XYZ file of C-alpha atoms in Angstrom:
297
model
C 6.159 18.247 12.200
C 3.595 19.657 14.369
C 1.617 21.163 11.567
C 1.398 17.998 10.433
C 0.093 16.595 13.217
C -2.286 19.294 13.586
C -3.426 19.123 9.744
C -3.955 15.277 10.070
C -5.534 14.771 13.559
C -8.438 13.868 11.958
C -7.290 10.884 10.254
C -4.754 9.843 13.351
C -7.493 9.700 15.870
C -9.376 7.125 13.296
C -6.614 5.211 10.821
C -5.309 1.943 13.109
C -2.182 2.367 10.383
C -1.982 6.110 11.305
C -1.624 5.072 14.942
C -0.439 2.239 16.676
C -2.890 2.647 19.517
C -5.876 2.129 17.757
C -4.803 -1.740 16.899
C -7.140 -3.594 19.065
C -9.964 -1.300 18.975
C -10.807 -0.334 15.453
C -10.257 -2.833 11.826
C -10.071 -2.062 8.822
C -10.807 -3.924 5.082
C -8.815 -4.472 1.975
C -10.343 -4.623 -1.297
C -8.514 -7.191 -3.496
C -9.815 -5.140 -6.498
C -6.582 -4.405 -8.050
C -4.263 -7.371 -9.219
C -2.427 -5.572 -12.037
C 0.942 -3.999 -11.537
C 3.064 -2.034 -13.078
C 5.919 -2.228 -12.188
C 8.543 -5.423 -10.922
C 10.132 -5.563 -7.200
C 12.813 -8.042 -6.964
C 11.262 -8.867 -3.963
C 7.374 -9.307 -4.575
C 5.633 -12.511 -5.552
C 2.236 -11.913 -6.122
C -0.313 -15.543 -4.918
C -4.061 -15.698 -5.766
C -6.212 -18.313 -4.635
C -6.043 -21.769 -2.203
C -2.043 -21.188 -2.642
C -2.416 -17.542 -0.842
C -3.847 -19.205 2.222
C -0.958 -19.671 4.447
C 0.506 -16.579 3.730
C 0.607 -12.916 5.448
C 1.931 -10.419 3.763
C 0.900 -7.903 1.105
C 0.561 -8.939 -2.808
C -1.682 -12.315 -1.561
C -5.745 -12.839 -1.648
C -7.897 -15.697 -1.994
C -9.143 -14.110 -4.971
C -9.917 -11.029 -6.948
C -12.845 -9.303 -6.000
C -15.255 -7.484 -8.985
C -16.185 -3.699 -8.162
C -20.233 -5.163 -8.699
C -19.771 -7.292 -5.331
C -18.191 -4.928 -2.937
C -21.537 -3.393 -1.709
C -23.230 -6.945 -1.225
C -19.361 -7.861 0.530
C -19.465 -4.918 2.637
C -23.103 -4.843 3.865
C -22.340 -8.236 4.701
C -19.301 -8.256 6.856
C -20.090 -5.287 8.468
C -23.119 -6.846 10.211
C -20.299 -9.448 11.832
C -17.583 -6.421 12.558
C -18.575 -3.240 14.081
C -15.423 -2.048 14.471
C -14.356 -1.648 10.616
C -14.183 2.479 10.046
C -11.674 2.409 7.389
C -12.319 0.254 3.762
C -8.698 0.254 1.728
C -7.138 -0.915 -1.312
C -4.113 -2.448 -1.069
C -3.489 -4.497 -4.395
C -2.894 -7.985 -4.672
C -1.276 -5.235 -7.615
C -1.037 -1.316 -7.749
C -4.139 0.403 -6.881
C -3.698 3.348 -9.290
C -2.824 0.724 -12.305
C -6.613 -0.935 -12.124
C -9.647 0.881 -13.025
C -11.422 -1.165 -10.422
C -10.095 0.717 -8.150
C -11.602 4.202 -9.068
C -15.125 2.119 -9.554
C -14.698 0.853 -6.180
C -13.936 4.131 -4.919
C -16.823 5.686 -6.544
C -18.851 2.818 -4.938
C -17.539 3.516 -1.335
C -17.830 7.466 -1.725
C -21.760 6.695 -2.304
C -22.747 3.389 -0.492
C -20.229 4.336 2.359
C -19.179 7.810 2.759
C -18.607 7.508 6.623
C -16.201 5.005 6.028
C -12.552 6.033 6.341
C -11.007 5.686 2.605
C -7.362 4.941 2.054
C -5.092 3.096 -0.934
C -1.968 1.793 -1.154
C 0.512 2.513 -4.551
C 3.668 2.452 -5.670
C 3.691 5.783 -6.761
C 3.638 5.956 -10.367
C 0.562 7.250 -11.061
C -0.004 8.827 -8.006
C 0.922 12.797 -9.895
C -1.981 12.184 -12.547
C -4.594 10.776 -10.086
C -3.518 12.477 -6.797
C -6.711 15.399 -7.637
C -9.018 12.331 -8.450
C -8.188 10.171 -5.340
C -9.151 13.675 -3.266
C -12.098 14.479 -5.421
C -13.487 10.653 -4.345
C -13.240 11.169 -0.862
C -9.543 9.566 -0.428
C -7.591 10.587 2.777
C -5.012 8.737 3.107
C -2.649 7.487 0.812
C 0.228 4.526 1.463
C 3.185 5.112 -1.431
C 6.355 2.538 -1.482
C 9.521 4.027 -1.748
C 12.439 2.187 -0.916
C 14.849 4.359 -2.456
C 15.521 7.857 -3.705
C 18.806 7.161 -5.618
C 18.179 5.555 -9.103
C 21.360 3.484 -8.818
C 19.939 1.985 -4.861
C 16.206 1.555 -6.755
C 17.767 -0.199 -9.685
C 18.662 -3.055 -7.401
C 15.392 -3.032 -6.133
C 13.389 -3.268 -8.828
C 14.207 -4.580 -12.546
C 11.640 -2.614 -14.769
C 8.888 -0.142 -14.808
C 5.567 0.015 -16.987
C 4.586 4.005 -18.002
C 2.951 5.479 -20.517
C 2.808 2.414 -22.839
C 6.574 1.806 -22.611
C 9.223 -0.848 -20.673
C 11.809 1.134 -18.495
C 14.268 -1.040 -17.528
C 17.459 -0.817 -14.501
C 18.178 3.050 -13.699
C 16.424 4.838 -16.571
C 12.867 3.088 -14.948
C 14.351 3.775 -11.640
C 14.914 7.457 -12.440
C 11.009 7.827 -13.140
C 9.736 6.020 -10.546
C 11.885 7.975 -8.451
C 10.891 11.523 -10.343
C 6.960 10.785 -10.047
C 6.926 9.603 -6.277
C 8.208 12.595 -5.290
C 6.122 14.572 -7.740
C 2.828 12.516 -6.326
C 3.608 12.859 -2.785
C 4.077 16.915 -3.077
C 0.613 16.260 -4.744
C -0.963 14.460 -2.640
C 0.027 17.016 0.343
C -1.297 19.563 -1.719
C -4.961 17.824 -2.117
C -4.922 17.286 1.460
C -3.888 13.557 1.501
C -2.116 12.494 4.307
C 0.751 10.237 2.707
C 2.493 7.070 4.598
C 5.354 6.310 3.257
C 6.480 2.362 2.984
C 9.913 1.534 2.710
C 11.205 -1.802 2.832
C 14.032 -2.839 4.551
C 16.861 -4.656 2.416
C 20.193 -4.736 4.661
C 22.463 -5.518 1.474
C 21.181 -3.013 -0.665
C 19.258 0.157 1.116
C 20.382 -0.802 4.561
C 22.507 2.938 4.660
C 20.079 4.888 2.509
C 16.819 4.618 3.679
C 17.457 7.717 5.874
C 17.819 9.865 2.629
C 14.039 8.879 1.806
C 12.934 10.208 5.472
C 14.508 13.353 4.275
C 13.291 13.520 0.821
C 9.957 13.271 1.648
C 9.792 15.061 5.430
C 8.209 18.093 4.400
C 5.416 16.207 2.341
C 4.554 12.842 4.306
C 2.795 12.422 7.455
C 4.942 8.972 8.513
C 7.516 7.101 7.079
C 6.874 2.780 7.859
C 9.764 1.296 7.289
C 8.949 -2.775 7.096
C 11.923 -5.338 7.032
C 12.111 -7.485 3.732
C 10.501 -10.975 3.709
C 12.981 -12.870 1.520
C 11.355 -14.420 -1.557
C 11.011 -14.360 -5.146
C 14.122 -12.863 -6.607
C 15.941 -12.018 -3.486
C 14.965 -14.941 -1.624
C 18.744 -15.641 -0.971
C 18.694 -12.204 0.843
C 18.630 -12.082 4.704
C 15.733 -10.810 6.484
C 16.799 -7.496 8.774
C 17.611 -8.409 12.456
C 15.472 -6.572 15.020
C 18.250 -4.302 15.842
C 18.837 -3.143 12.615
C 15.401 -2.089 11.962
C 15.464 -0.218 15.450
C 18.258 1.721 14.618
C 17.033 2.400 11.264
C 14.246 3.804 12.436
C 15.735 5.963 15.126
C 18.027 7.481 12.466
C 15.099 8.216 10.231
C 12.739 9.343 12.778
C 15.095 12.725 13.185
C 13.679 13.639 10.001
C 10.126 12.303 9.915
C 7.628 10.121 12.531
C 7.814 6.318 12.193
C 5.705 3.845 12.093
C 6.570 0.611 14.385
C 3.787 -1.888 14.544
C 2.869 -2.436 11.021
C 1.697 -6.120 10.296
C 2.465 -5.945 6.849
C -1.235 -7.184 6.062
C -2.970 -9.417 3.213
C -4.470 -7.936 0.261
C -7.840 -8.932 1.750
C -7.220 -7.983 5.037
C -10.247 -7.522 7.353
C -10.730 -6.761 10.661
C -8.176 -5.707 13.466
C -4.855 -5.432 12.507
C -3.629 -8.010 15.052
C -6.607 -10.548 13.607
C -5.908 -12.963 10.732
C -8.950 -12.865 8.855
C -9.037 -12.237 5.109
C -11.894 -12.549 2.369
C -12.759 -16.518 1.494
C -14.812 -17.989 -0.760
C -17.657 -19.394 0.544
C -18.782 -22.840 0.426
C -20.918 -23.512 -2.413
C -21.126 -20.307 -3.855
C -19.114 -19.296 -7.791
C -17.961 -16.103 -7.165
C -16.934 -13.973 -10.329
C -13.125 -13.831 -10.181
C -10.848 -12.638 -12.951
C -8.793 -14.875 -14.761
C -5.256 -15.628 -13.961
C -3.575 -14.403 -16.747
C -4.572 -10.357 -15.279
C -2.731 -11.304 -11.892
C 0.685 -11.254 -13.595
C 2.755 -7.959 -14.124
Protein backbone atom coordinates (compact mmCIF):
# COMPACT_ATOMS: atom_id res chain seq x y z
CA UNK A 1 0.00 0.00 0.00
CA UNK A 2 2.65 2.40 0.70
CA UNK A 3 4.20 2.14 -2.69
CA UNK A 4 1.19 3.14 -3.82
CA UNK A 5 0.93 5.98 -1.99
CA UNK A 6 4.33 6.92 -2.78
CA UNK A 7 3.86 6.23 -6.70
CA UNK A 8 0.62 8.40 -6.69
CA UNK A 9 1.41 11.38 -4.37
CA UNK A 10 1.35 13.38 -7.17
CA UNK A 11 -2.11 12.97 -8.14
CA UNK A 12 -3.40 12.72 -4.22
CA UNK A 13 -2.03 16.06 -3.30
CA UNK A 14 -4.18 17.52 -6.47
CA UNK A 15 -7.41 15.03 -7.35
CA UNK A 16 -10.42 16.34 -4.74
CA UNK A 17 -11.72 12.48 -5.65
CA UNK A 18 -8.21 11.17 -4.72
CA UNK A 19 -8.59 12.89 -1.36
CA UNK A 20 -11.26 13.87 0.71
CA UNK A 21 -9.44 16.89 2.05
CA UNK A 22 -9.15 18.73 -0.92
CA UNK A 23 -13.23 19.11 -1.18
CA UNK A 24 -13.64 22.69 -0.40
CA UNK A 25 -10.53 23.95 -1.80
CA UNK A 26 -10.02 22.70 -5.30
CA UNK A 27 -13.19 21.73 -8.25
CA UNK A 28 -13.14 19.95 -10.80
CA UNK A 29 -15.28 19.69 -14.45
CA UNK A 30 -17.11 16.98 -16.24
CA UNK A 31 -17.31 16.85 -19.85
CA UNK A 32 -20.75 15.50 -20.93
CA UNK A 33 -18.98 14.38 -24.18
CA UNK A 34 -19.80 10.82 -24.01
CA UNK A 35 -23.58 9.69 -23.95
CA UNK A 36 -23.16 6.26 -25.55
CA UNK A 37 -22.88 3.13 -23.50
CA UNK A 38 -22.17 -0.06 -23.84
CA UNK A 39 -23.23 -1.87 -21.70
CA UNK A 40 -26.86 -2.09 -19.36
CA UNK A 41 -26.85 -1.69 -15.34
CA UNK A 42 -30.05 -2.70 -13.87
CA UNK A 43 -29.65 0.19 -11.97
CA UNK A 44 -28.74 3.21 -14.36
CA UNK A 45 -31.20 5.51 -16.06
CA UNK A 46 -29.51 7.73 -18.17
CA UNK A 47 -31.64 11.80 -18.34
CA UNK A 48 -30.56 14.49 -20.87
CA UNK A 49 -31.93 17.79 -20.91
CA UNK A 50 -34.67 20.15 -18.71
CA UNK A 51 -35.70 16.52 -17.19
CA UNK A 52 -31.90 16.08 -15.76
CA UNK A 53 -32.29 19.24 -13.76
CA UNK A 54 -33.35 18.09 -10.43
CA UNK A 55 -31.22 15.33 -10.35
CA UNK A 56 -27.59 14.47 -8.77
CA UNK A 57 -26.13 11.64 -9.61
CA UNK A 58 -23.98 10.26 -12.42
CA UNK A 59 -25.55 9.27 -16.03
CA UNK A 60 -27.55 13.01 -16.02
CA UNK A 61 -26.55 16.44 -18.03
CA UNK A 62 -28.42 19.19 -19.37
CA UNK A 63 -27.09 18.24 -22.57
CA UNK A 64 -24.38 16.72 -24.66
CA UNK A 65 -21.55 18.75 -25.20
CA UNK A 66 -19.58 18.63 -28.96
CA UNK A 67 -15.64 18.15 -28.66
CA UNK A 68 -15.58 21.77 -31.06
CA UNK A 69 -17.04 23.74 -27.89
CA UNK A 70 -15.01 22.54 -25.02
CA UNK A 71 -12.15 25.10 -25.51
CA UNK A 72 -14.66 28.14 -25.91
CA UNK A 73 -16.58 26.19 -22.54
CA UNK A 74 -13.46 25.97 -20.72
CA UNK A 75 -11.82 29.38 -21.36
CA UNK A 76 -15.02 30.54 -20.28
CA UNK A 77 -15.75 29.05 -16.94
CA UNK A 78 -12.44 29.15 -15.88
CA UNK A 79 -12.41 32.97 -15.79
CA UNK A 80 -15.50 32.51 -13.04
CA UNK A 81 -13.61 29.39 -11.10
CA UNK A 82 -10.06 29.52 -10.21
CA UNK A 83 -10.06 26.68 -8.36
CA UNK A 84 -10.84 23.98 -11.25
CA UNK A 85 -7.26 21.88 -11.64
CA UNK A 86 -8.76 18.75 -12.79
CA UNK A 87 -11.18 18.59 -16.30
CA UNK A 88 -12.90 14.82 -16.38
CA UNK A 89 -15.13 12.74 -18.32
CA UNK A 90 -17.59 11.06 -16.68
CA UNK A 91 -20.32 9.97 -19.32
CA UNK A 92 -23.77 10.83 -19.31
CA UNK A 93 -22.43 7.11 -21.11
CA UNK A 94 -18.98 5.23 -21.09
CA UNK A 95 -16.10 7.38 -21.79
CA UNK A 96 -14.05 4.75 -23.68
CA UNK A 97 -17.34 3.84 -25.94
CA UNK A 98 -17.42 7.64 -27.59
CA UNK A 99 -14.82 8.92 -29.81
CA UNK A 100 -15.53 12.31 -28.37
CA UNK A 101 -13.87 11.46 -25.73
CA UNK A 102 -10.32 10.81 -27.23
CA UNK A 103 -11.01 14.28 -29.34
CA UNK A 104 -11.67 15.93 -26.18
CA UNK A 105 -8.72 14.51 -24.69
CA UNK A 106 -6.56 15.46 -27.48
CA UNK A 107 -8.11 18.97 -27.04
CA UNK A 108 -7.27 19.20 -23.25
CA UNK A 109 -3.64 17.62 -23.71
CA UNK A 110 -3.01 20.83 -26.08
CA UNK A 111 -5.30 23.78 -24.98
CA UNK A 112 -4.82 22.61 -21.27
CA UNK A 113 -1.97 20.50 -20.40
CA UNK A 114 -1.71 21.84 -16.73
CA UNK A 115 -4.99 20.70 -16.12
CA UNK A 116 -5.34 17.49 -14.11
CA UNK A 117 -6.94 14.78 -16.67
CA UNK A 118 -9.07 11.94 -15.43
CA UNK A 119 -12.16 9.60 -16.99
CA UNK A 120 -14.54 7.55 -15.71
CA UNK A 121 -15.45 3.79 -17.52
CA UNK A 122 -16.89 0.81 -17.01
CA UNK A 123 -14.08 -1.07 -17.94
CA UNK A 124 -14.59 -2.66 -21.13
CA UNK A 125 -12.41 -1.04 -23.20
CA UNK A 126 -10.18 0.08 -20.77
CA UNK A 127 -7.28 -3.13 -21.97
CA UNK A 128 -7.28 -1.71 -25.68
CA UNK A 129 -7.12 2.04 -24.76
CA UNK A 130 -5.34 1.90 -21.35
CA UNK A 131 -1.66 2.87 -23.58
CA UNK A 132 -3.76 5.64 -25.41
CA UNK A 133 -5.43 7.22 -22.30
CA UNK A 134 -1.49 7.43 -20.91
CA UNK A 135 -0.09 8.52 -24.20
CA UNK A 136 -2.85 11.69 -23.93
CA UNK A 137 -1.80 12.78 -20.75
CA UNK A 138 -4.54 10.68 -18.62
CA UNK A 139 -3.71 10.09 -14.86
CA UNK A 140 -6.28 8.94 -13.36
CA UNK A 141 -8.73 6.58 -14.27
CA UNK A 142 -12.36 5.79 -12.35
CA UNK A 143 -13.47 1.93 -13.49
CA UNK A 144 -16.99 0.44 -12.05
CA UNK A 145 -16.86 -2.82 -10.77
CA UNK A 146 -19.45 -4.03 -8.66
CA UNK A 147 -18.65 -7.53 -8.86
CA UNK A 148 -15.96 -10.06 -9.62
CA UNK A 149 -18.17 -13.23 -9.75
CA UNK A 150 -20.07 -13.57 -13.12
CA UNK A 151 -23.07 -15.13 -11.38
CA UNK A 152 -23.15 -11.65 -8.58
CA UNK A 153 -22.53 -9.31 -12.02
CA UNK A 154 -25.27 -11.10 -13.87
CA UNK A 155 -27.75 -9.64 -11.45
CA UNK A 156 -26.28 -6.48 -11.89
CA UNK A 157 -26.28 -5.95 -15.21
CA UNK A 158 -28.49 -7.67 -18.10
CA UNK A 159 -26.18 -7.40 -21.26
CA UNK A 160 -22.93 -6.25 -22.59
CA UNK A 161 -21.98 -4.60 -26.08
CA UNK A 162 -18.19 -5.92 -27.42
CA UNK A 163 -16.73 -6.32 -30.40
CA UNK A 164 -19.91 -5.94 -32.53
CA UNK A 165 -21.81 -8.59 -30.54
CA UNK A 166 -24.82 -8.77 -27.60
CA UNK A 167 -23.55 -10.71 -24.44
CA UNK A 168 -26.25 -11.36 -22.44
CA UNK A 169 -26.64 -12.69 -18.26
CA UNK A 170 -23.24 -14.52 -17.19
CA UNK A 171 -21.52 -15.11 -20.54
CA UNK A 172 -21.48 -10.83 -20.81
CA UNK A 173 -20.77 -10.87 -17.18
CA UNK A 174 -17.78 -13.20 -17.60
CA UNK A 175 -16.14 -10.53 -20.07
CA UNK A 176 -16.82 -7.64 -18.40
CA UNK A 177 -15.43 -9.26 -15.52
CA UNK A 178 -12.20 -10.76 -17.64
CA UNK A 179 -11.36 -7.19 -19.25
CA UNK A 180 -11.70 -5.03 -15.95
CA UNK A 181 -9.26 -6.87 -14.46
CA UNK A 182 -7.17 -7.09 -17.59
CA UNK A 183 -7.55 -2.99 -17.92
CA UNK A 184 -6.84 -2.22 -14.43
CA UNK A 185 -3.38 -4.41 -14.44
CA UNK A 186 -3.02 -2.09 -17.56
CA UNK A 187 -3.68 0.83 -16.46
CA UNK A 188 -1.14 0.27 -13.35
CA UNK A 189 1.27 -0.62 -15.78
CA UNK A 190 0.96 2.86 -17.88
CA UNK A 191 1.14 4.60 -14.72
CA UNK A 192 -2.62 5.34 -14.21
CA UNK A 193 -3.70 5.58 -10.91
CA UNK A 194 -7.12 3.54 -10.97
CA UNK A 195 -10.28 4.28 -8.50
CA UNK A 196 -12.28 1.73 -8.33
CA UNK A 197 -16.34 2.35 -8.06
CA UNK A 198 -18.41 -0.17 -6.67
CA UNK A 199 -21.90 0.24 -5.97
CA UNK A 200 -23.55 -0.84 -3.12
CA UNK A 201 -26.66 -3.27 -3.67
CA UNK A 202 -27.53 -4.93 -0.12
CA UNK A 203 -29.69 -7.80 -1.85
CA UNK A 204 -27.35 -8.75 -4.32
CA UNK A 205 -23.41 -7.76 -3.65
CA UNK A 206 -24.04 -6.76 -0.09
CA UNK A 207 -21.40 -9.97 1.03
CA UNK A 208 -19.15 -9.78 -2.01
CA UNK A 209 -17.96 -6.55 -2.52
CA UNK A 210 -14.96 -7.40 -0.27
CA UNK A 211 -13.76 -9.99 -2.94
CA UNK A 212 -13.43 -6.91 -5.47
CA UNK A 213 -11.10 -4.99 -2.76
CA UNK A 214 -9.05 -8.08 -3.04
CA UNK A 215 -9.12 -8.67 -6.66
CA UNK A 216 -7.96 -5.54 -7.52
CA UNK A 217 -5.54 -4.52 -4.25
CA UNK A 218 -2.40 -4.96 -5.89
CA UNK A 219 -3.48 -2.83 -9.04
CA UNK A 220 -5.84 0.11 -7.74
CA UNK A 221 -4.97 3.05 -5.81
CA UNK A 222 -8.70 3.23 -3.88
CA UNK A 223 -11.62 1.33 -3.93
CA UNK A 224 -15.16 3.98 -3.58
CA UNK A 225 -17.69 2.04 -2.71
CA UNK A 226 -21.13 4.30 -3.30
CA UNK A 227 -24.57 2.96 -1.96
CA UNK A 228 -27.23 2.27 -4.78
CA UNK A 229 -29.81 5.00 -5.59
CA UNK A 230 -32.87 2.85 -6.35
CA UNK A 231 -34.27 3.46 -9.84
CA UNK A 232 -34.78 2.16 -13.16
CA UNK A 233 -34.85 -1.59 -12.96
CA UNK A 234 -34.15 -2.04 -9.35
CA UNK A 235 -36.09 0.76 -8.19
CA UNK A 236 -37.99 -1.68 -5.83
CA UNK A 237 -34.50 -2.28 -4.23
CA UNK A 238 -33.62 -0.61 -0.86
CA UNK A 239 -31.05 1.95 -0.66
CA UNK A 240 -27.99 0.71 1.88
CA UNK A 241 -28.41 2.04 5.50
CA UNK A 242 -25.46 4.10 6.75
CA UNK A 243 -24.26 1.29 8.81
CA UNK A 244 -24.05 -1.06 6.25
CA UNK A 245 -21.95 0.96 4.05
CA UNK A 246 -19.60 1.65 7.16
CA UNK A 247 -19.02 -1.75 7.77
CA UNK A 248 -18.60 -2.51 4.24
CA UNK A 249 -16.07 -0.36 3.96
CA UNK A 250 -14.14 -1.28 7.05
CA UNK A 251 -14.11 -4.89 5.80
CA UNK A 252 -12.80 -3.83 2.45
CA UNK A 253 -10.41 -1.31 3.58
CA UNK A 254 -8.13 -4.42 5.07
CA UNK A 255 -7.39 -5.05 1.60
CA UNK A 256 -7.31 -1.69 -0.17
CA UNK A 257 -7.87 2.35 0.94
CA UNK A 258 -11.46 3.63 0.71
CA UNK A 259 -12.95 6.30 -0.40
CA UNK A 260 -15.77 7.95 2.01
CA UNK A 261 -16.99 11.29 0.82
CA UNK A 262 -17.82 10.72 -2.72
CA UNK A 263 -20.88 12.87 -3.94
CA UNK A 264 -21.67 10.69 -6.61
CA UNK A 265 -21.58 13.82 -9.06
CA UNK A 266 -23.52 14.90 -12.41
CA UNK A 267 -22.19 14.21 -15.71
CA UNK A 268 -21.57 17.96 -16.00
CA UNK A 269 -20.30 18.49 -12.81
CA UNK A 270 -18.32 21.73 -12.21
CA UNK A 271 -16.81 23.23 -9.52
CA UNK A 272 -16.26 21.97 -5.83
CA UNK A 273 -17.42 18.78 -5.10
CA UNK A 274 -19.72 19.98 -2.29
CA UNK A 275 -21.21 22.79 -4.99
CA UNK A 276 -24.22 21.99 -7.21
CA UNK A 277 -23.37 23.56 -10.30
CA UNK A 278 -23.49 21.75 -13.64
CA UNK A 279 -23.24 22.97 -17.40
CA UNK A 280 -26.70 24.93 -18.61
CA UNK A 281 -27.72 26.21 -21.58
CA UNK A 282 -27.70 29.63 -21.79
CA UNK A 283 -30.44 31.91 -22.45
CA UNK A 284 -30.81 32.67 -25.96
CA UNK A 285 -28.09 30.88 -27.31
CA UNK A 286 -28.67 27.14 -29.81
CA UNK A 287 -26.08 25.16 -28.70
CA UNK A 288 -25.13 22.09 -30.98
CA UNK A 289 -26.37 19.05 -29.04
CA UNK A 290 -26.66 15.53 -30.39
CA UNK A 291 -29.80 14.03 -31.03
CA UNK A 292 -31.63 11.86 -28.65
CA UNK A 293 -31.68 8.80 -30.30
CA UNK A 294 -27.35 8.55 -29.45
CA UNK A 295 -28.23 8.94 -25.60
CA UNK A 296 -29.78 5.45 -25.48
CA UNK A 297 -27.64 2.20 -24.94
Amino acid sequence: MNQKMSKFAHITKVHPCYNEKLHDKIGRIHLPVAPKCNIACRFCKRSLGDESLCEERPGVAHHILKPADVEDYLNDLLKKMDNIKVIGIAGPGDSLFNKETFETLEILQEKFPEMIRCLSTNGLLLPKYAKRLADLGVKTVTTTVNAVDPKIQAQICDWIYYEGKVLKGEEGAKVLIENQIEGVKKAYEYDLAVKINTVLIPEINGEHIVEVAKTFKDYAFVQNIIPLIPMYKMENLRRPTCDEISGVRDNSEEFMTQFRACQQCRADAAGLLHQKNHIEQEKGKNLDIYDLKHFSH
